[in-house]
Amino acid sequence: GDSVTQMEGPVTLSEEAFLTINCTYTATGYPSLFWYVQYPGEGLQLLLKATKADDKGSNKGFEATYRKETTSFHLEKGSVQVSDSAVYFCALTNRDDKIIFGKGTRLHILP
Amino acid sequence: DAGVIQSPRHEVTEMGQEVTLRCKPISGHNSLFWYRQTMMRGLELLIYFNNNVPIDDSGMPEDRFSAKMPNASFSTLKIQPSEPRDSAVYFCASSPTQRVKEAFFGQGTRLTVV
C-alpha cells in the first residue's frame, strides 16, 4: 500500500541555519503531497502542498518540490527561526480518501 | 467557521471505564478522520468516514474501540473498557469534497487512563 517515509529526528539547528527534512513516498499513480506542522499542544495544520510532478509548494519561507523521478518531497528553508520549532509531517493522498502521514520529524531551533 | 471542534480537551479516567470522545467537523466537509498520536507510534489513522459512512476501520486497535457518525456534523470515538495503553492524544480531522484532500485538524483530546 501507499506509504510515506521521513527522516527521523530530532533535528537540532541554530537560528538562521539551512533546513532540510527528507521525505520519500511509495504510491501508485499520481498522489498529492503535503507538509503539515504541529506546534506544541496543537493539532496539525497544513504548511504547503503540491499536486503534480515538478510542482513547488511554498509557505512561510518553506519550500518543497514534487519529484516523481525520485519519489521525494523534501522540505527546505533557507534560514530557520526559533519559532519554527515544531514537529513536521510529510503526507500524501491518493485515489481513495485516505490521508497517509509519515512518523513526523521534531525540529529544535536554538537561539 | 470555528474549525474542527473536539471535546473534551483532556480526559482522565480509571482503567475499565468507558470513554467517549466527540468531534464536530467543519460544516460542508464530507470526510472525517480519527487519529491517535503517541510518542512511540506517532500518528496512527484509526478510522475514516466519507459522507457519514465508515470506509476504512483497519486501524482500530481492537474491539474495545468503536466509532460512529450519526450525521454530517457529529462523530464519536468510544473506548470500552479503557486500558492504560490507550493513553494518547486523539485527533479528529475533516476534509472537504475535492480531489486534493487537505485535512483540517481539531486541537485533540488528551486521554489518560490510570
mmCIF file with all atom_site columns, N, CA and C in Angstrom, chain B residues 8-72:
data_model
loop_
_atom_site.group_PDB
_atom_site.id
_atom_site.type_symbol
_atom_site.label_atom_id
_atom_site.label_alt_id
_atom_site.label_comp_id
_atom_site.label_asym_id
_atom_site.label_entity_id
_atom_site.label_seq_id
_atom_site.pdbx_PDB_ins_code
_atom_site.Cartn_x
_atom_site.Cartn_y
_atom_site.Cartn_z
_atom_site.occupancy
_atom_site.B_iso_or_equiv
_atom_site.pdbx_formal_charge
_atom_site.auth_seq_id
_atom_site.auth_comp_id
_atom_site.auth_asym_id
_atom_site.auth_atom_id
_atom_site.pdbx_PDB_model_num
ATOM 1   N N  . PRO B 1 8  ? -13.886 16.111 25.181 1.00 0.00 ? 8  PRO B N  1
ATOM 2   C CA . PRO B 1 8  ? -13.239 17.162 25.957 1.00 0.00 ? 8  PRO B CA 1
ATOM 3   C C  . PRO B 1 8  ? -11.809 17.393 25.482 1.00 0.00 ? 8  PRO B C  1
ATOM 4   N N  . ARG B 1 9  ? -11.143 18.421 25.978 1.00 0.00 ? 9  ARG B N  1
ATOM 5   C CA . ARG B 1 9  ? -9.734  18.637 25.639 1.00 0.00 ? 9  ARG B CA 1
ATOM 6   C C  . ARG B 1 9  ? -8.835  17.695 26.428 1.00 0.00 ? 9  ARG B C  1
ATOM 7   N N  . HIS B 1 10 ? -9.245  17.403 27.640 1.00 0.00 ? 10 HIS B N  1
ATOM 8   C CA . HIS B 1 10 ? -8.486  16.493 28.490 1.00 0.00 ? 10 HIS B CA 1
ATOM 9   C C  . HIS B 1 10 ? -9.475  15.542 29.163 1.00 0.00 ? 10 HIS B C  1
ATOM 10  N N  . GLU B 1 11 ? -9.049  14.292 29.297 1.00 0.00 ? 11 GLU B N  1
ATOM 11  C CA . GLU B 1 11 ? -9.883  13.289 29.962 1.00 0.00 ? 11 GLU B CA 1
ATOM 12  C C  . GLU B 1 11 ? -8.976  12.382 30.768 1.00 0.00 ? 11 GLU B C  1
ATOM 13  N N  . VAL B 1 12 ? -9.283  12.251 32.048 1.00 0.00 ? 12 VAL B N  1
ATOM 14  C CA . VAL B 1 12 ? -8.576  11.308 32.913 1.00 0.00 ? 12 VAL B CA 1
ATOM 15  C C  . VAL B 1 12 ? -9.612  10.323 33.426 1.00 0.00 ? 12 VAL B C  1
ATOM 16  N N  . THR B 1 13 ? -9.359  9.060  33.242 1.00 0.00 ? 13 THR B N  1
ATOM 17  C CA . THR B 1 13 ? -10.331 8.060  33.642 1.00 0.00 ? 13 THR B CA 1
ATOM 18  C C  . THR B 1 13 ? -9.616  6.853  34.223 1.00 0.00 ? 13 THR B C  1
ATOM 19  N N  . GLU B 1 14 ? -10.350 6.050  34.939 1.00 0.00 ? 14 GLU B N  1
ATOM 20  C CA . GLU B 1 14 ? -9.775  4.843  35.528 1.00 0.00 ? 14 GLU B CA 1
ATOM 21  C C  . GLU B 1 14 ? -9.918  3.671  34.570 1.00 0.00 ? 14 GLU B C  1
ATOM 22  N N  . MET B 1 15 ? -8.956  2.806  34.629 1.00 0.00 ? 15 MET B N  1
ATOM 23  C CA . MET B 1 15 ? -8.979  1.594  33.809 1.00 0.00 ? 15 MET B CA 1
ATOM 24  C C  . MET B 1 15 ? -10.324 0.886  33.956 1.00 0.00 ? 15 MET B C  1
ATOM 25  N N  . GLY B 1 16 ? -10.868 0.431  32.845 1.00 0.00 ? 16 GLY B N  1
ATOM 26  C CA . GLY B 1 16 ? -12.137 -0.277 32.864 1.00 0.00 ? 16 GLY B CA 1
ATOM 27  C C  . GLY B 1 16 ? -13.343 0.595  32.579 1.00 0.00 ? 16 GLY B C  1
ATOM 28  N N  . GLN B 1 17 ? -13.167 1.906  32.690 1.00 0.00 ? 17 GLN B N  1
ATOM 29  C CA . GLN B 1 17 ? -14.284 2.805  32.442 1.00 0.00 ? 17 GLN B CA 1
ATOM 30  C C  . GLN B 1 17 ? -14.475 3.038  30.945 1.00 0.00 ? 17 GLN B C  1
ATOM 31  N N  . GLU B 1 18 ? -15.682 3.439  30.598 1.00 0.00 ? 18 GLU B N  1
ATOM 32  C CA . GLU B 1 18 ? -15.984 3.803  29.212 1.00 0.00 ? 18 GLU B CA 1
ATOM 33  C C  . GLU B 1 18 ? -15.603 5.257  28.968 1.00 0.00 ? 18 GLU B C  1
ATOM 34  N N  . VAL B 1 19 ? -15.014 5.498  27.817 1.00 0.00 ? 19 VAL B N  1
ATOM 35  C CA . VAL B 1 19 ? -14.615 6.856  27.441 1.00 0.00 ? 19 VAL B CA 1
ATOM 36  C C  . VAL B 1 19 ? -15.246 7.182  26.092 1.00 0.00 ? 19 VAL B C  1
ATOM 37  N N  . THR B 1 20 ? -15.809 8.366  25.979 1.00 0.00 ? 20 THR B N  1
ATOM 38  C CA . THR B 1 20 ? -16.375 8.814  24.711 1.00 0.00 ? 20 THR B CA 1
ATOM 39  C C  . THR B 1 20 ? -15.760 10.148 24.320 1.00 0.00 ? 20 THR B C  1
ATOM 40  N N  . LEU B 1 21 ? -15.161 10.171 23.147 1.00 0.00 ? 21 LEU B N  1
ATOM 41  C CA . LEU B 1 21 ? -14.584 11.389 22.608 1.00 0.00 ? 21 LEU B CA 1
ATOM 42  C C  . LEU B 1 21 ? -15.497 11.899 21.499 1.00 0.00 ? 21 LEU B C  1
ATOM 43  N N  . ARG B 1 22 ? -15.598 13.229 21.398 1.00 0.00 ? 22 ARG B N  1
ATOM 44  C CA . ARG B 1 22 ? -16.557 13.822 20.477 1.00 0.00 ? 22 ARG B CA 1
ATOM 45  C C  . ARG B 1 22 ? -15.888 14.747 19.478 1.00 0.00 ? 22 ARG B C  1
ATOM 46  N N  . CYS B 1 23 ? -16.506 14.840 18.310 1.00 0.00 ? 23 CYS B N  1
ATOM 47  C CA . CYS B 1 23 ? -15.928 15.674 17.253 1.00 0.00 ? 23 CYS B CA 1
ATOM 48  C C  . CYS B 1 23 ? -17.030 16.308 16.424 1.00 0.00 ? 23 CYS B C  1
ATOM 49  N N  . LYS B 1 24 ? -16.876 17.599 16.183 1.00 0.00 ? 24 LYS B N  1
ATOM 50  C CA . LYS B 1 24 ? -17.759 18.311 15.268 1.00 0.00 ? 24 LYS B CA 1
ATOM 51  C C  . LYS B 1 24 ? -16.912 18.786 14.097 1.00 0.00 ? 24 LYS B C  1
ATOM 52  N N  . PRO B 1 25 ? -17.107 18.228 12.910 1.00 0.00 ? 25 PRO B N  1
ATOM 53  C CA . PRO B 1 25 ? -16.284 18.628 11.769 1.00 0.00 ? 25 PRO B CA 1
ATOM 54  C C  . PRO B 1 25 ? -16.701 19.992 11.230 1.00 0.00 ? 25 PRO B C  1
ATOM 55  N N  . ILE B 1 26 ? -15.906 20.511 10.326 1.00 0.00 ? 26 ILE B N  1
ATOM 56  C CA . ILE B 1 26 ? -16.239 21.766 9.668  1.00 0.00 ? 26 ILE B CA 1
ATOM 57  C C  . ILE B 1 26 ? -17.452 21.540 8.755  1.00 0.00 ? 26 ILE B C  1
ATOM 58  N N  . SER B 1 27 ? -18.390 22.459 8.816  1.00 0.00 ? 27 SER B N  1
ATOM 59  C CA . SER B 1 27 ? -19.612 22.330 8.026  1.00 0.00 ? 27 SER B CA 1
ATOM 60  C C  . SER B 1 27 ? -19.291 22.233 6.541  1.00 0.00 ? 27 SER B C  1
ATOM 61  N N  . GLY B 1 28 ? -19.902 21.242 5.885  1.00 0.00 ? 28 GLY B N  1
ATOM 62  C CA . GLY B 1 28 ? -19.681 21.072 4.452  1.00 0.00 ? 28 GLY B CA 1
ATOM 63  C C  . GLY B 1 28 ? -18.591 20.072 4.096  1.00 0.00 ? 28 GLY B C  1
ATOM 64  N N  . HIS B 1 29 ? -17.783 19.700 5.060  1.00 0.00 ? 29 HIS B N  1
ATOM 65  C CA . HIS B 1 29 ? -16.753 18.696 4.795  1.00 0.00 ? 29 HIS B CA 1
ATOM 66  C C  . HIS B 1 29 ? -17.376 17.310 4.762  1.00 0.00 ? 29 HIS B C  1
ATOM 67  N N  . ASN B 1 30 ? -16.944 16.470 3.811  1.00 0.00 ? 30 ASN B N  1
ATOM 68  C CA . ASN B 1 30 ? -17.589 15.170 3.665  1.00 0.00 ? 30 ASN B CA 1
ATOM 69  C C  . ASN B 1 30 ? -16.763 14.009 4.197  1.00 0.00 ? 30 ASN B C  1
ATOM 70  N N  . SER B 1 31 ? -15.510 14.256 4.559  1.00 0.00 ? 31 SER B N  1
ATOM 71  C CA . SER B 1 31 ? -14.670 13.193 5.104  1.00 0.00 ? 31 SER B CA 1
ATOM 72  C C  . SER B 1 31 ? -14.273 13.534 6.534  1.00 0.00 ? 31 SER B C  1
ATOM 73  N N  . LEU B 1 32 ? -14.252 12.509 7.376  1.00 0.00 ? 32 LEU B N  1
ATOM 74  C CA . LEU B 1 32 ? -13.852 12.698 8.769  1.00 0.00 ? 32 LEU B CA 1
ATOM 75  C C  . LEU B 1 32 ? -12.903 11.585 9.173  1.00 0.00 ? 32 LEU B C  1
ATOM 76  N N  . PHE B 1 33 ? -11.848 11.959 9.868  1.00 0.00 ? 33 PHE B N  1
ATOM 77  C CA . PHE B 1 33 ? -10.792 11.028 10.250 1.00 0.00 ? 33 PHE B CA 1
ATOM 78  C C  . PHE B 1 33 ? -10.592 11.074 11.770 1.00 0.00 ? 33 PHE B C  1
ATOM 79  N N  . TRP B 1 34 ? -10.315 9.915  12.343 1.00 0.00 ? 34 TRP B N  1
ATOM 80  C CA . TRP B 1 34 ? -9.866  9.833  13.728 1.00 0.00 ? 34 TRP B CA 1
ATOM 81  C C  . TRP B 1 34 ? -8.430  9.308  13.735 1.00 0.00 ? 34 TRP B C  1
ATOM 82  N N  . TYR B 1 35 ? -7.551  10.048 14.417 1.00 0.00 ? 35 TYR B N  1
ATOM 83  C CA . TYR B 1 35 ? -6.148  9.653  14.549 1.00 0.00 ? 35 TYR B CA 1
ATOM 84  C C  . TYR B 1 35 ? -5.796  9.536  16.031 1.00 0.00 ? 35 TYR B C  1
ATOM 85  N N  . ARG B 1 36 ? -4.799  8.708  16.296 1.00 0.00 ? 36 ARG B N  1
ATOM 86  C CA . ARG B 1 36 ? -4.235  8.601  17.641 1.00 0.00 ? 36 ARG B CA 1
ATOM 87  C C  . ARG B 1 36 ? -2.743  8.926  17.549 1.00 0.00 ? 36 ARG B C  1
ATOM 88  N N  . GLN B 1 37 ? -2.253  9.715  18.496 1.00 0.00 ? 37 GLN B N  1
ATOM 89  C CA . GLN B 1 37 ? -0.849  10.112 18.485 1.00 0.00 ? 37 GLN B CA 1
ATOM 90  C C  . GLN B 1 37 ? -0.189  9.749  19.803 1.00 0.00 ? 37 GLN B C  1
ATOM 91  N N  . THR B 1 38 ? 0.901   8.993  19.719 1.00 0.00 ? 38 THR B N  1
ATOM 92  C CA . THR B 1 38 ? 1.731   8.668  20.879 1.00 0.00 ? 38 THR B CA 1
ATOM 93  C C  . THR B 1 38 ? 3.193   8.875  20.513 1.00 0.00 ? 38 THR B C  1
ATOM 94  N N  . MET B 1 39 ? 4.016   8.991  21.523 1.00 0.00 ? 39 MET B N  1
ATOM 95  C CA . MET B 1 39 ? 5.447   9.156  21.269 1.00 0.00 ? 39 MET B CA 1
ATOM 96  C C  . MET B 1 39 ? 6.012   7.925  20.572 1.00 0.00 ? 39 MET B C  1
ATOM 97  N N  . MET B 1 40 ? 5.543   6.749  20.966 1.00 0.00 ? 40 MET B N  1
ATOM 98  C CA . MET B 1 40 ? 6.132   5.518  20.441 1.00 0.00 ? 40 MET B CA 1
ATOM 99  C C  . MET B 1 40 ? 5.696   5.231  19.009 1.00 0.00 ? 40 MET B C  1
ATOM 100 N N  . ARG B 1 41 ? 4.431   5.454  18.715 1.00 0.00 ? 41 ARG B N  1
ATOM 101 C CA . ARG B 1 41 ? 3.898   5.016  17.415 1.00 0.00 ? 41 ARG B CA 1
ATOM 102 C C  . ARG B 1 41 ? 3.600   6.167  16.464 1.00 0.00 ? 41 ARG B C  1
ATOM 103 N N  . GLY B 1 42 ? 3.771   7.396  16.933 1.00 0.00 ? 42 GLY B N  1
ATOM 104 C CA . GLY B 1 42 ? 3.499   8.531  16.064 1.00 0.00 ? 42 GLY B CA 1
ATOM 105 C C  . GLY B 1 42 ? 2.009   8.711  15.823 1.00 0.00 ? 42 GLY B C  1
ATOM 106 N N  . LEU B 1 43 ? 1.660   9.149  14.616 1.00 0.00 ? 43 LEU B N  1
ATOM 107 C CA . LEU B 1 43 ? 0.270   9.449  14.263 1.00 0.00 ? 43 LEU B CA 1
ATOM 108 C C  . LEU B 1 43 ? -0.322  8.253  13.520 1.00 0.00 ? 43 LEU B C  1
ATOM 109 N N  . GLU B 1 44 ? -1.354  7.668  14.097 1.00 0.00 ? 44 GLU B N  1
ATOM 110 C CA . GLU B 1 44 ? -1.977  6.477  13.505 1.00 0.00 ? 44 GLU B CA 1
ATOM 111 C C  . GLU B 1 44 ? -3.407  6.802  13.078 1.00 0.00 ? 44 GLU B C  1
ATOM 112 N N  . LEU B 1 45 ? -3.765  6.419  11.858 1.00 0.00 ? 45 LEU B N  1
ATOM 113 C CA . LEU B 1 45 ? -5.149  6.559  11.414 1.00 0.00 ? 45 LEU B CA 1
ATOM 114 C C  . LEU B 1 45 ? -5.971  5.410  11.988 1.00 0.00 ? 45 LEU B C  1
ATOM 115 N N  . LEU B 1 46 ? -7.009  5.739  12.738 1.00 0.00 ? 46 LEU B N  1
ATOM 116 C CA . LEU B 1 46 ? -7.859  4.713  13.331 1.00 0.00 ? 46 LEU B CA 1
ATOM 117 C C  . LEU B 1 46 ? -8.995  4.332  12.397 1.00 0.00 ? 46 LEU B C  1
ATOM 118 N N  . ILE B 1 47 ? -9.709  5.339  11.893 1.00 0.00 ? 47 ILE B N  1
ATOM 119 C CA . ILE B 1 47 ? -10.875 5.105  11.056 1.00 0.00 ? 47 ILE B CA 1
ATOM 120 C C  . ILE B 1 47 ? -11.170 6.369  10.281 1.00 0.00 ? 47 ILE B C  1
ATOM 121 N N  . TYR B 1 48 ? -11.763 6.222  9.091  1.00 0.00 ? 48 TYR B N  1
ATOM 122 C CA . TYR B 1 48 ? -12.269 7.412  8.444  1.00 0.00 ? 48 TYR B CA 1
ATOM 123 C C  . TYR B 1 48 ? -13.626 7.159  7.792  1.00 0.00 ? 48 TYR B C  1
ATOM 124 N N  . PHE B 1 49 ? -14.407 8.226  7.751  1.00 0.00 ? 49 PHE B N  1
ATOM 125 C CA . PHE B 1 49 ? -15.757 8.218  7.209  1.00 0.00 ? 49 PHE B CA 1
ATOM 126 C C  . PHE B 1 49 ? -15.806 9.091  5.959  1.00 0.00 ? 49 PHE B C  1
ATOM 127 N N  . ASN B 1 50 ? -16.657 8.688  5.026  1.00 0.00 ? 50 ASN B N  1
ATOM 128 C CA . ASN B 1 50 ? -16.949 9.510  3.877  1.00 0.00 ? 50 ASN B CA 1
ATOM 129 C C  . ASN B 1 50 ? -18.476 9.600  3.768  1.00 0.00 ? 50 ASN B C  1
ATOM 130 N N  . ASN B 1 51 ? -18.987 10.821 3.796  1.00 0.00 ? 51 ASN B N  1
ATOM 131 C CA . ASN B 1 51 ? -20.448 11.010 3.794  1.00 0.00 ? 51 ASN B CA 1
ATOM 132 C C  . ASN B 1 51 ? -21.124 10.188 4.892  1.00 0.00 ? 51 ASN B C  1
ATOM 133 N N  . ASN B 1 52 ? -20.554 10.201 6.073  1.00 0.00 ? 52 ASN B N  1
ATOM 134 C CA . ASN B 1 52 ? -21.066 9.562  7.287  1.00 0.00 ? 52 ASN B CA 1
ATOM 135 C C  . ASN B 1 52 ? -20.922 8.041  7.291  1.00 0.00 ? 52 ASN B C  1
ATOM 136 N N  . VAL B 1 53 ? -20.367 7.463  6.259  1.00 0.00 ? 53 VAL B N  1
ATOM 137 C CA . VAL B 1 53 ? -20.232 6.010  6.167  1.00 0.00 ? 53 VAL B CA 1
ATOM 138 C C  . VAL B 1 53 ? -18.793 5.617  6.481  1.00 0.00 ? 53 VAL B C  1
ATOM 139 N N  . PRO B 1 54 ? -18.570 4.657  7.397  1.00 0.00 ? 54 PRO B N  1
ATOM 140 C CA . PRO B 1 54 ? -17.193 4.214  7.669  1.00 0.00 ? 54 PRO B CA 1
ATOM 141 C C  . PRO B 1 54 ? -16.605 3.513  6.453  1.00 0.00 ? 54 PRO B C  1
ATOM 142 N N  . ILE B 1 55 ? -15.455 3.995  6.001  1.00 0.00 ? 55 ILE B N  1
ATOM 143 C CA . ILE B 1 55 ? -14.827 3.468  4.798  1.00 0.00 ? 55 ILE B CA 1
ATOM 144 C C  . ILE B 1 55 ? -13.703 2.495  5.136  1.00 0.00 ? 55 ILE B C  1
ATOM 145 N N  . ASP B 1 56 ? -12.913 2.842  6.106  1.00 0.00 ? 56 ASP B N  1
ATOM 146 C CA . ASP B 1 56 ? -11.758 2.013  6.462  1.00 0.00 ? 56 ASP B CA 1
ATOM 147 C C  . ASP B 1 56 ? -11.545 2.092  7.965  1.00 0.00 ? 56 ASP B C  1
ATOM 148 N N  . ASP B 1 57 ? -11.766 0.993  8.635  1.00 0.00 ? 57 ASP B N  1
ATOM 149 C CA . ASP B 1 57 ? -11.546 0.947  10.101 1.00 0.00 ? 57 ASP B CA 1
ATOM 150 C C  . ASP B 1 57 ? -10.424 -0.006 10.448 1.00 0.00 ? 57 ASP B C  1
ATOM 151 N N  . SER B 1 58 ? -9.556  -0.273 9.493  1.00 0.00 ? 58 SER B N  1
ATOM 152 C CA . SER B 1 58 ? -8.490  -1.248 9.719  1.00 0.00 ? 58 SER B CA 1
ATOM 153 C C  . SER B 1 58 ? -7.486  -0.786 10.775 1.00 0.00 ? 58 SER B C  1
ATOM 154 N N  . GLY B 1 59 ? -7.476  0.482  11.081 1.00 0.00 ? 59 GLY B N  1
ATOM 155 C CA . GLY B 1 59 ? -6.563  0.997  12.091 1.00 0.00 ? 59 GLY B CA 1
ATOM 156 C C  . GLY B 1 59 ? -7.102  0.936  13.509 1.00 0.00 ? 59 GLY B C  1
ATOM 157 N N  . MET B 1 60 ? -8.336  0.570  13.669 1.00 0.00 ? 60 MET B N  1
ATOM 158 C CA . MET B 1 60 ? -8.921  0.464  15.007 1.00 0.00 ? 60 MET B CA 1
ATOM 159 C C  . MET B 1 60 ? -8.224  -0.690 15.733 1.00 0.00 ? 60 MET B C  1
ATOM 160 N N  . PRO B 1 61 ? -7.645  -0.414 16.911 1.00 0.00 ? 61 PRO B N  1
ATOM 161 C CA . PRO B 1 61 ? -6.768  -1.401 17.542 1.00 0.00 ? 61 PRO B CA 1
ATOM 162 C C  . PRO B 1 61 ? -7.461  -2.719 17.870 1.00 0.00 ? 61 PRO B C  1
ATOM 163 N N  . GLU B 1 62 ? -8.653  -2.666 18.368 1.00 0.00 ? 62 GLU B N  1
ATOM 164 C CA . GLU B 1 62 ? -9.345  -3.893 18.775 1.00 0.00 ? 62 GLU B CA 1
ATOM 165 C C  . GLU B 1 62 ? -10.809 -3.570 19.030 1.00 0.00 ? 62 GLU B C  1
ATOM 166 N N  . ASP B 1 63 ? -11.545 -4.600 19.412 1.00 0.00 ? 63 ASP B N  1
ATOM 167 C CA . ASP B 1 63 ? -12.993 -4.443 19.557 1.00 0.00 ? 63 ASP B CA 1
ATOM 168 C C  . ASP B 1 63 ? -13.394 -3.469 20.654 1.00 0.00 ? 63 ASP B C  1
ATOM 169 N N  . ARG B 1 64 ? -12.467 -3.097 21.498 1.00 0.00 ? 64 ARG B N  1
ATOM 170 C CA . ARG B 1 64 ? -12.808 -2.139 22.553 1.00 0.00 ? 64 ARG B CA 1
ATOM 171 C C  . ARG B 1 64 ? -13.069 -0.749 21.990 1.00 0.00 ? 64 ARG B C  1
ATOM 172 N N  . PHE B 1 65 ? -12.597 -0.530 20.757 1.00 0.00 ? 65 PHE B N  1
ATOM 173 C CA . PHE B 1 65 ? -12.756 0.771  20.109 1.00 0.00 ? 65 PHE B CA 1
ATOM 174 C C  . PHE B 1 65 ? -13.914 0.718  19.118 1.00 0.00 ? 65 PHE B C  1
ATOM 175 N N  . SER B 1 66 ? -14.738 1.754  19.143 1.00 0.00 ? 66 SER B N  1
ATOM 176 C CA . SER B 1 66 ? -15.806 1.872  18.155 1.00 0.00 ? 66 SER B CA 1
ATOM 177 C C  . SER B 1 66 ? -16.001 3.339  17.816 1.00 0.00 ? 66 SER B C  1
ATOM 178 N N  . ALA B 1 67 ? -16.429 3.597  16.596 1.00 0.00 ? 67 ALA B N  1
ATOM 179 C CA . ALA B 1 67 ? -16.662 4.970  16.155 1.00 0.00 ? 67 ALA B CA 1
ATOM 180 C C  . ALA B 1 67 ? -17.972 5.041  15.388 1.00 0.00 ? 67 ALA B C  1
ATOM 181 N N  . LYS B 1 68 ? -18.656 6.167  15.557 1.00 0.00 ? 68 LYS B N  1
ATOM 182 C CA . LYS B 1 68 ? -19.912 6.381  14.868 1.00 0.00 ? 68 LYS B CA 1
ATOM 183 C C  . LYS B 1 68 ? -19.959 7.784  14.285 1.00 0.00 ? 68 LYS B C  1
ATOM 184 N N  . MET B 1 69 ? -20.747 7.927  13.254 1.00 0.00 ? 69 MET B N  1
ATOM 185 C CA . MET B 1 69 ? -21.005 9.251  12.692 1.00 0.00 ? 69 MET B CA 1
ATOM 186 C C  . MET B 1 69 ? -22.484 9.289  12.314 1.00 0.00 ? 69 MET B C  1
ATOM 187 N N  . PRO B 1 70 ? -23.334 9.616  13.269 1.00 0.00 ? 70 PRO B N  1
ATOM 188 C CA . PRO B 1 70 ? -24.777 9.556  13.033 1.00 0.00 ? 70 PRO B CA 1
ATOM 189 C C  . PRO B 1 70 ? -25.291 10.604 12.051 1.00 0.00 ? 70 PRO B C  1
ATOM 190 N N  . ASN B 1 71 ? -24.540 11.700 11.914 1.00 0.00 ? 71 ASN B N  1
ATOM 191 C CA . ASN B 1 71 ? -24.917 12.724 10.931 1.00 0.00 ? 71 ASN B CA 1
ATOM 192 C C  . ASN B 1 71 ? -23.670 13.486 10.505 1.00 0.00 ? 71 ASN B C  1
ATOM 193 N N  . ALA B 1 72 ? -23.837 14.394 9.579  1.00 0.00 ? 72 ALA B N  1
ATOM 194 C CA . ALA B 1 72 ? -22.685 15.075 8.985  1.00 0.00 ? 72 ALA B CA 1
ATOM 195 C C  . ALA B 1 72 ? -21.980 16.024 9.933  1.00 0.00 ? 72 ALA B C  1
#
